Tab-separated table of N, CA and C in Angstrom:
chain	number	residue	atom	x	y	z
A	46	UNK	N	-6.486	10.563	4.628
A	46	UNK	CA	-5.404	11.095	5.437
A	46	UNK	C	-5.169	10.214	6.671
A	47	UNK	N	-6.131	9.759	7.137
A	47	UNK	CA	-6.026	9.522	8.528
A	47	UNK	C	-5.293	7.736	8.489
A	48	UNK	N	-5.760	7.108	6.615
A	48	UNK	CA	-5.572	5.652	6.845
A	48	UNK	C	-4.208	5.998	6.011
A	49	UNK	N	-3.279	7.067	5.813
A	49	UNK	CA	-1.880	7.495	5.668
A	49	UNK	C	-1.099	7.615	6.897
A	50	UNK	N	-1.774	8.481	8.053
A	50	UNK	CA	-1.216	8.339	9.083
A	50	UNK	C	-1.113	6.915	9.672
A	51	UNK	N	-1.934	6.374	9.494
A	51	UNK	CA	-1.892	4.954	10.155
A	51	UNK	C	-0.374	4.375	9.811
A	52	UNK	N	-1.049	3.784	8.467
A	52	UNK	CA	0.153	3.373	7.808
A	52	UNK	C	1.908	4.341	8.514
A	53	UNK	N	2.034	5.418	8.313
A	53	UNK	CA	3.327	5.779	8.841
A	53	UNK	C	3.303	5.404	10.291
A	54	UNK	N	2.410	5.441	10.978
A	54	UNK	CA	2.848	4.545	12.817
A	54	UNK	C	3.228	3.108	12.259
A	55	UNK	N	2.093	2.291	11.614
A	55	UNK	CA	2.967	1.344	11.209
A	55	UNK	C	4.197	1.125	11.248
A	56	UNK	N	4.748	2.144	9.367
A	56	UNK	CA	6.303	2.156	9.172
A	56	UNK	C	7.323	2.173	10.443
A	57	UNK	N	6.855	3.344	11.119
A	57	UNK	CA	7.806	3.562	12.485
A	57	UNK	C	8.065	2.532	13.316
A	58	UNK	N	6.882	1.657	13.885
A	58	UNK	CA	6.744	0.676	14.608
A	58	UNK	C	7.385	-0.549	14.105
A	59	UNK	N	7.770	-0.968	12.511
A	59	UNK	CA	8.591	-1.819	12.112
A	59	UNK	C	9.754	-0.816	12.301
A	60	UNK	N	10.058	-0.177	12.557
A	60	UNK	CA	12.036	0.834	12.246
A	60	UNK	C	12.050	0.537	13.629
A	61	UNK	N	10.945	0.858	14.739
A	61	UNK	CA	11.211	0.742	15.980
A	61	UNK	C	11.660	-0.811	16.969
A	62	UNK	N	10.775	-1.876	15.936
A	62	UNK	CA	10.895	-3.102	16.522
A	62	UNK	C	12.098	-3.700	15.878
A	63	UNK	N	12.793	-3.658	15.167
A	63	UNK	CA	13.939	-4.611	14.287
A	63	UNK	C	14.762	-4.844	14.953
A	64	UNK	N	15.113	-4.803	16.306
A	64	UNK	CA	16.492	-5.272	17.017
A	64	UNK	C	15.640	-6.048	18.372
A	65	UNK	N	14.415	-6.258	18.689
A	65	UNK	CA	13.306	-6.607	19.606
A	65	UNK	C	14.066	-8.073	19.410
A	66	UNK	N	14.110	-8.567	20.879
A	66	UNK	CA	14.257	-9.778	21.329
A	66	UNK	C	13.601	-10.566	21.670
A	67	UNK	N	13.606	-11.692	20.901
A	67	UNK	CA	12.679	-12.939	20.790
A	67	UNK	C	12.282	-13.336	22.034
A	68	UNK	N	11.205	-13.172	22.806
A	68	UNK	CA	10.689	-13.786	24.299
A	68	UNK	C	9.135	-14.346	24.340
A	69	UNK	N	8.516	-14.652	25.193
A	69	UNK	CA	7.493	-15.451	25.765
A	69	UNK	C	6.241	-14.661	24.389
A	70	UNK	N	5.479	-15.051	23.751
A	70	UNK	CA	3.937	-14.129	23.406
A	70	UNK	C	4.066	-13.292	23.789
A	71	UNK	N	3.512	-12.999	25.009
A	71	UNK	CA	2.633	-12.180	25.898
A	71	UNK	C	3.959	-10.954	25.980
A	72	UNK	N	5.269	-11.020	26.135
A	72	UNK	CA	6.482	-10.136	26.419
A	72	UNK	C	6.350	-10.039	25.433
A	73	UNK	N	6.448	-10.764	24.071
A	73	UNK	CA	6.654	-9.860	22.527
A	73	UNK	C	5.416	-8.699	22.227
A	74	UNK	N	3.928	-9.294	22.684
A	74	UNK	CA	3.092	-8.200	22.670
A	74	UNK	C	3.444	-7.263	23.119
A	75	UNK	N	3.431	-7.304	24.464
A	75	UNK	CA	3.305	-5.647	25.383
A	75	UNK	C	4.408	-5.000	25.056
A	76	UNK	N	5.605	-5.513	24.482
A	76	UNK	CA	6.728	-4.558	23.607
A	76	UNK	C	6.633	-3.839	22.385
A	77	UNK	N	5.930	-4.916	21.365
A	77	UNK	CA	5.783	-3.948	20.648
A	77	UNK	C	4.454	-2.917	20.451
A	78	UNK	N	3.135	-3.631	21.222
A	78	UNK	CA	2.406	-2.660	21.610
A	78	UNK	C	2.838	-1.449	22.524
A	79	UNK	N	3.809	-1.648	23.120
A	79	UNK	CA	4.192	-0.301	24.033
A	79	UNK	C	4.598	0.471	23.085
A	80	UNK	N	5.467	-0.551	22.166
A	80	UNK	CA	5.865	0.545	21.307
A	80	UNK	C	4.880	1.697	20.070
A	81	UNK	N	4.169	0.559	20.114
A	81	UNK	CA	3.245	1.834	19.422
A	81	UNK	C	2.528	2.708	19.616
A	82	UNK	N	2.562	2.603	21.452
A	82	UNK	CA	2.203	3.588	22.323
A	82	UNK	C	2.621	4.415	22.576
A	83	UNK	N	4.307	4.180	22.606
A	83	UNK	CA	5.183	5.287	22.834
A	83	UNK	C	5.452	6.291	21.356
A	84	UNK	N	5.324	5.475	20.272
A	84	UNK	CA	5.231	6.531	18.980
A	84	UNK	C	3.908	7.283	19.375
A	85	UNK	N	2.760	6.535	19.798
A	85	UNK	CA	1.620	7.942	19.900
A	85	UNK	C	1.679	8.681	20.887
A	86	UNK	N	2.692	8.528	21.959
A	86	UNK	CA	3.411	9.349	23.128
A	86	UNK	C	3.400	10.541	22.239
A	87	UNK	N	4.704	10.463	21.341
A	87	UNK	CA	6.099	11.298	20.616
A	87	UNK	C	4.897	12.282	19.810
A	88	UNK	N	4.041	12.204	19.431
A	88	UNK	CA	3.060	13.012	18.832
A	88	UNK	C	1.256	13.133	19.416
A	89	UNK	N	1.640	13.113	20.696
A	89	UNK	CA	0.542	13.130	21.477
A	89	UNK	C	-0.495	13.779	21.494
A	90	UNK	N	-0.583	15.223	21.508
A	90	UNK	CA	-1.367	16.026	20.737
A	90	UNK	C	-2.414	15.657	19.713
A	91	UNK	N	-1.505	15.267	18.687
A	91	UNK	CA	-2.087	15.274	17.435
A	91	UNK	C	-2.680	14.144	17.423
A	92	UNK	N	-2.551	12.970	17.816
A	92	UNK	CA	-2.818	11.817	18.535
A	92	UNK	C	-4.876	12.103	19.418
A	93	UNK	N	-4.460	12.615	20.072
A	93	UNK	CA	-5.468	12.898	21.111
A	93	UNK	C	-6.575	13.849	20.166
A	94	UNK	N	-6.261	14.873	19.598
A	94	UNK	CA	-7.270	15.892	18.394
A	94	UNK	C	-7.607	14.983	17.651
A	95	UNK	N	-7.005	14.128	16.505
A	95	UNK	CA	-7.807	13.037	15.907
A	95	UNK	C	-8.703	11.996	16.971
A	96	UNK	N	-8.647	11.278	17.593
A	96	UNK	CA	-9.370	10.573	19.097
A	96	UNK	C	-10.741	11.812	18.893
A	97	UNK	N	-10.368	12.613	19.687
A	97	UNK	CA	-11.456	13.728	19.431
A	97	UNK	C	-12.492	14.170	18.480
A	98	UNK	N	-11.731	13.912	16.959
A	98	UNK	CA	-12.893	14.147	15.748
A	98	UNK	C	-13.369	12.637	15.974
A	99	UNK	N	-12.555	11.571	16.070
A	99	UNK	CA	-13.617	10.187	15.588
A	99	UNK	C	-14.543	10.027	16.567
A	100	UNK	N	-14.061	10.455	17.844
A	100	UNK	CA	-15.182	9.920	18.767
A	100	UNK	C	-16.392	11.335	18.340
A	101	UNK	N	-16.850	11.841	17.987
A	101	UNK	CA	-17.489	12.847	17.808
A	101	UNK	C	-18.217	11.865	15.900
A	102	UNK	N	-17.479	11.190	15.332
A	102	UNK	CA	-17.982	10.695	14.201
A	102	UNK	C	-17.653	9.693	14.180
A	103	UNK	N	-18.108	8.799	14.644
A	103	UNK	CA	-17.853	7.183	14.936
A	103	UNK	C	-18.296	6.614	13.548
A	104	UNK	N	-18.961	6.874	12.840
A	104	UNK	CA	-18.537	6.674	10.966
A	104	UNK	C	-17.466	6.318	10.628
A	105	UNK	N	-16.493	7.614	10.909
A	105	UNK	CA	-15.462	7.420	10.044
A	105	UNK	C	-14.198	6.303	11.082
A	106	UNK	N	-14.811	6.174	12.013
A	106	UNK	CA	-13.777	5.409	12.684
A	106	UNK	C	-14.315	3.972	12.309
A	107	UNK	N	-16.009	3.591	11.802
A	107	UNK	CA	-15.935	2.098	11.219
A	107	UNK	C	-15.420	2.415	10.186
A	108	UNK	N	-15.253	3.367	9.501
A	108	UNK	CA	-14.548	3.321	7.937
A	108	UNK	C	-13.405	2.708	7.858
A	109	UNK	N	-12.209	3.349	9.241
A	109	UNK	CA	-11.382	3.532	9.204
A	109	UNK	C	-10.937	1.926	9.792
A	110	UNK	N	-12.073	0.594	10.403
A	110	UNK	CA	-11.555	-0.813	10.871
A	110	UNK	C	-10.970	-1.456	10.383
A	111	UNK	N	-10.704	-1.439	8.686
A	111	UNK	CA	-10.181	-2.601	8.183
A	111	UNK	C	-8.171	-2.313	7.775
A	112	UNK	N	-8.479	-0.462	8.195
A	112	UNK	CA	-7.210	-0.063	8.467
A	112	UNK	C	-6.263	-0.714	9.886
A	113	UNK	N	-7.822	-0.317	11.011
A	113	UNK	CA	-6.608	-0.624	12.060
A	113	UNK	C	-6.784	-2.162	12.013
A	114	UNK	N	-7.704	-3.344	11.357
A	114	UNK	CA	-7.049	-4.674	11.210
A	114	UNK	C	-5.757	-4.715	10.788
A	115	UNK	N	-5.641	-4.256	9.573
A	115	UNK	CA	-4.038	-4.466	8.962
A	115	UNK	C	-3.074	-3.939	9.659
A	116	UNK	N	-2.958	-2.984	10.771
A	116	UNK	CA	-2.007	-2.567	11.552
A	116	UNK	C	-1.842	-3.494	13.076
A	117	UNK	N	-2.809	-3.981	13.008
A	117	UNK	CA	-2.883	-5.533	14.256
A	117	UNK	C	-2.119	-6.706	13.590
A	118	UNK	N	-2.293	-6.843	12.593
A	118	UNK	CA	-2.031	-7.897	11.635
A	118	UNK	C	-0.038	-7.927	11.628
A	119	UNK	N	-0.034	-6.676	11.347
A	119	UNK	CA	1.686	-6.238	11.417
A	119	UNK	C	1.811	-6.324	12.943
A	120	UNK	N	1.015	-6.064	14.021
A	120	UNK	CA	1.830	-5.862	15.200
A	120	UNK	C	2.052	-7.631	15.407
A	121	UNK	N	1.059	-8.607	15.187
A	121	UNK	CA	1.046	-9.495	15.476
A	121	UNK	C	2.000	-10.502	14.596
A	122	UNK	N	2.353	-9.795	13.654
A	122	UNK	CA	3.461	-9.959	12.879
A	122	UNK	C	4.729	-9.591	13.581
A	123	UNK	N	5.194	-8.792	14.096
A	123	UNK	CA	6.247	-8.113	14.976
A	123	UNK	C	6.387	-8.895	16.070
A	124	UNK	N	5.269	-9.484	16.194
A	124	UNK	CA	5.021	-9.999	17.761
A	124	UNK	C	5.512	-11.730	17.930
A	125	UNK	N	5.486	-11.959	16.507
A	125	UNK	CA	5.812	-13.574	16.421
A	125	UNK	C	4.311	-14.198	16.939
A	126	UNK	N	3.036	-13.443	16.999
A	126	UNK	CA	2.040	-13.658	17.281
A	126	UNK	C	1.340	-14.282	16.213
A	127	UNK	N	0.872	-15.792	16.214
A	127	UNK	CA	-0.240	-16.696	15.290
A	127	UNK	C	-1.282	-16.303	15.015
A	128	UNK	N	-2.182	-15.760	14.148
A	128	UNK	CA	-2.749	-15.385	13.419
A	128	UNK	C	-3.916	-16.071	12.882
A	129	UNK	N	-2.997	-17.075	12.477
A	129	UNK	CA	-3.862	-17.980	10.883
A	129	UNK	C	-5.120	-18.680	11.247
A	130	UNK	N	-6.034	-19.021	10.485
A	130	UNK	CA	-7.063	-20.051	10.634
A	130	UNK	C	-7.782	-19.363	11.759
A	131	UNK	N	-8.683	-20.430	12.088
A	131	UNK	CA	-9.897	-19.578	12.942
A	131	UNK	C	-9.616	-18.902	14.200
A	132	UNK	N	-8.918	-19.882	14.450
A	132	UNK	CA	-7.744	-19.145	16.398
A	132	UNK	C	-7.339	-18.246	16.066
A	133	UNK	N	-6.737	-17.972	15.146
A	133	UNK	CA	-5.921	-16.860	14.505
A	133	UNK	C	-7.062	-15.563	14.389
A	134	UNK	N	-7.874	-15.935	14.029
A	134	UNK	CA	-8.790	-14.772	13.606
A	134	UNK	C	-9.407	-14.287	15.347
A	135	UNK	N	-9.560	-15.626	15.774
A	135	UNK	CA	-10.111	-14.962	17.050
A	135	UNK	C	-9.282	-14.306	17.924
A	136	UNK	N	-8.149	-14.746	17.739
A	136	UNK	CA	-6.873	-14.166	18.345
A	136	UNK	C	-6.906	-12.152	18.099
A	137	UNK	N	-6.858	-12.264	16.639
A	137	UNK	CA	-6.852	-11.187	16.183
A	137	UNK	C	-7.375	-10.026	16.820
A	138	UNK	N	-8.940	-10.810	16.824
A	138	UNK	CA	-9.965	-9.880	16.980
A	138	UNK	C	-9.655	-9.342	18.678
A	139	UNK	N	-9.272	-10.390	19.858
A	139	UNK	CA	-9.091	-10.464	20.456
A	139	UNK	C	-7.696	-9.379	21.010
A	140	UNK	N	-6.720	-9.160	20.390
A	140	UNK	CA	-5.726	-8.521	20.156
A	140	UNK	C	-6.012	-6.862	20.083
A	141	UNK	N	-6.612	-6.940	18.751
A	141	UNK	CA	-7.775	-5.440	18.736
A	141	UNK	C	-8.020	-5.156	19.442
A	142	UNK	N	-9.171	-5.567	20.042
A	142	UNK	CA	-9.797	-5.595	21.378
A	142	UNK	C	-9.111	-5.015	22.377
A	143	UNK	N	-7.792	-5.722	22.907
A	143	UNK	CA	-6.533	-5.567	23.938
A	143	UNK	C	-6.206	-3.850	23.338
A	144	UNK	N	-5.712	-3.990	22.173
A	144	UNK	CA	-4.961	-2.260	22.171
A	144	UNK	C	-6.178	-1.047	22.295
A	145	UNK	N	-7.561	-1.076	21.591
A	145	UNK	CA	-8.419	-0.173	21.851
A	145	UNK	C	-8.581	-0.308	23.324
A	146	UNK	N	-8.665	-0.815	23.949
A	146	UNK	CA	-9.359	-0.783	25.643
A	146	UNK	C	-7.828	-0.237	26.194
A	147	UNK	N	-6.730	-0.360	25.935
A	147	UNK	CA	-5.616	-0.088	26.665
A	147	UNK	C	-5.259	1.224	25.583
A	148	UNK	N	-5.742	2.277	24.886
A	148	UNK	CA	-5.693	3.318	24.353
A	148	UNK	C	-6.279	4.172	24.919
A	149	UNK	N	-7.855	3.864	25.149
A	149	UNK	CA	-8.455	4.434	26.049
A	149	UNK	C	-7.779	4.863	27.519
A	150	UNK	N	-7.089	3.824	28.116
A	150	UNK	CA	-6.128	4.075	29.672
A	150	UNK	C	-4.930	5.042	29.258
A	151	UNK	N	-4.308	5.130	27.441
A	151	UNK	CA	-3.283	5.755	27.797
A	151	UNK	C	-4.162	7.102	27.209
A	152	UNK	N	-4.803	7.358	26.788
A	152	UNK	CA	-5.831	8.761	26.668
A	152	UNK	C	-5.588	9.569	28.191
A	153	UNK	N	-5.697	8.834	29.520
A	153	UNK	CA	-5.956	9.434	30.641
A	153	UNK	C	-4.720	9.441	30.872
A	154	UNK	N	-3.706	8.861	30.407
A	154	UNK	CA	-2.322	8.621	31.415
A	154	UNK	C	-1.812	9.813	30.858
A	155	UNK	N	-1.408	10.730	32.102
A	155	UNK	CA	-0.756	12.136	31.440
A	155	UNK	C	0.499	11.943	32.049
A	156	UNK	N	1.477	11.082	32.321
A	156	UNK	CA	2.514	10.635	32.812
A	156	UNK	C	3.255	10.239	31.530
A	157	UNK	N	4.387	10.902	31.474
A	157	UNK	CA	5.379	10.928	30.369
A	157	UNK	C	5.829	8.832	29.873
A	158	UNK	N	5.701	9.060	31.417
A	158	UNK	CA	6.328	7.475	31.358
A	158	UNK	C	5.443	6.107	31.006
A	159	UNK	N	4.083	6.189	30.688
A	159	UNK	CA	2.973	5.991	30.163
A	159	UNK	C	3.052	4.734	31.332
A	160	UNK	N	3.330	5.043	32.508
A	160	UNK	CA	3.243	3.545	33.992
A	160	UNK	C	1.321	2.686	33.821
A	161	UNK	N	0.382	4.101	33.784
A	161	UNK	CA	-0.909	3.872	34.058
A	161	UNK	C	-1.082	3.109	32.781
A	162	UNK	N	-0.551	3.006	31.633
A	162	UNK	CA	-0.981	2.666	29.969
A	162	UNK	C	-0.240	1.156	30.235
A	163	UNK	N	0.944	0.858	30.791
A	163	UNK	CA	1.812	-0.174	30.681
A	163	UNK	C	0.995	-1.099	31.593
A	164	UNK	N	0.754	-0.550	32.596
A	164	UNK	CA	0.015	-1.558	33.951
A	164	UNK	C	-1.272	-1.730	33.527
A	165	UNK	N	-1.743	-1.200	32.642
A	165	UNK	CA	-3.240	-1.805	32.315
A	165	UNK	C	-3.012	-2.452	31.136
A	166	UNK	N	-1.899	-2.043	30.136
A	166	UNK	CA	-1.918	-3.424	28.725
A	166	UNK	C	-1.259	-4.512	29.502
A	167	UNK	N	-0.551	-4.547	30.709
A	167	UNK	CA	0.149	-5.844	31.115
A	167	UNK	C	-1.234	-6.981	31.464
A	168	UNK	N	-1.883	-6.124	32.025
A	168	UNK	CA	-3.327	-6.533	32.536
A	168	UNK	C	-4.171	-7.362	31.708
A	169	UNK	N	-4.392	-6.745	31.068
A	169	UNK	CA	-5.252	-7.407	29.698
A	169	UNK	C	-4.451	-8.423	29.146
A	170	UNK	N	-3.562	-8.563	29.129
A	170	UNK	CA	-2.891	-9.323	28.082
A	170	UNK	C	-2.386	-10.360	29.081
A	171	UNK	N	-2.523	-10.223	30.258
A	171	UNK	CA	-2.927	-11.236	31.078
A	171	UNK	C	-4.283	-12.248	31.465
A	172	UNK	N	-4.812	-11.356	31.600
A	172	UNK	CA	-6.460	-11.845	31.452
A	172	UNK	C	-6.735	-12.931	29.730
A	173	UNK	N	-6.233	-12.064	28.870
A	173	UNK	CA	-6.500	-12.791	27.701
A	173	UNK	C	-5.953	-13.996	27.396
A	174	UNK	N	-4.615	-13.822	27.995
A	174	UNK	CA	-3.828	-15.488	28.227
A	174	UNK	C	-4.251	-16.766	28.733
A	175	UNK	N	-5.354	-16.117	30.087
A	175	UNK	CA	-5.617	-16.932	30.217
A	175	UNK	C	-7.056	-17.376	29.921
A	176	UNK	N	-7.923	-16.538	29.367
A	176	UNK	CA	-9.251	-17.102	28.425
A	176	UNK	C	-8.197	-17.951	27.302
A	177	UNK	N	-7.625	-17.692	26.737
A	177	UNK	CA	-7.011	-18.054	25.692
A	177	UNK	C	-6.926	-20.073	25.701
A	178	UNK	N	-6.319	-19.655	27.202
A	178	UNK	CA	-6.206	-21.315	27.568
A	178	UNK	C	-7.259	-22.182	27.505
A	179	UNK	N	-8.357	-21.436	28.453
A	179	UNK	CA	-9.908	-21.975	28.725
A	179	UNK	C	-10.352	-22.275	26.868
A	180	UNK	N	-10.133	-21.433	26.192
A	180	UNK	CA	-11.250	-21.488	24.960
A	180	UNK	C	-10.872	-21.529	23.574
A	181	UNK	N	-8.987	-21.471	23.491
A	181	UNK	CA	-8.138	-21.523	22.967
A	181	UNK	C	-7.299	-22.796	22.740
């Protein structure tokens, strides 16, 4: 069930990005990652009760990694974000990384307008730009 739900944020998140304007990396990320923030806005609740069973069974949430790879894989796809070969992979992983730690901030952000979720993925995805340079 839960790697069905995935998949439909997915779907949404491609219906949501198809008119997204071509800009810098780092602006194509935090767009369409917002955007998949703002779909887990629109069903927040239900959003937050699942959060709740996995963190309580952290099992099924490694079960559930190679799901949210393939949904990084599409954002970074959306994103005009490089991927391939070993950068690519570290990128990836790196990417992951960026949306779980900035999920956690929008968990606390009880602000409709998700400001506290936006100002901390701008953050990260700043910071990572520039390791990126150093080691990238």
């Amino acid at each position: 069930l839960l790697k069905l739900i995935s998949k439909y944020v997915d779907n949404l998140l491609v219906d949501k990005t198809k008119s997204l304007e071509k800009s810098s990396s780092k602006d194509m990320l935090f767009e369409v990652l917002m955007a998949r923030f703002d779909i887990l806005e629109e069903n927040r609740k239900a959003f937050l009760e699942i959060y709740k069973i996995l963190k309580k069974n952290p099992q099924q949430f490694i079960k559930l990694l190679p799901t949210f790879l393939e949904s990084m894989i599409i954002t970074a796809e959306l994103s005009k974000y490089k991927v391939n070969g070993l950068k690519g992979a570290i990128r990836l992983k790196g990417l992951m990384l960026i949306y779980f730690i900035t999920f956690f901030q929008w968990v606390d952000d009880k602000e409709s307008s998700l400001e506290k979720t936006m100002t901390a993925l701008d953050k990260y995805l700043d910071q990572a730009e520039k390791l990126s340079k150093v080691f990238l």
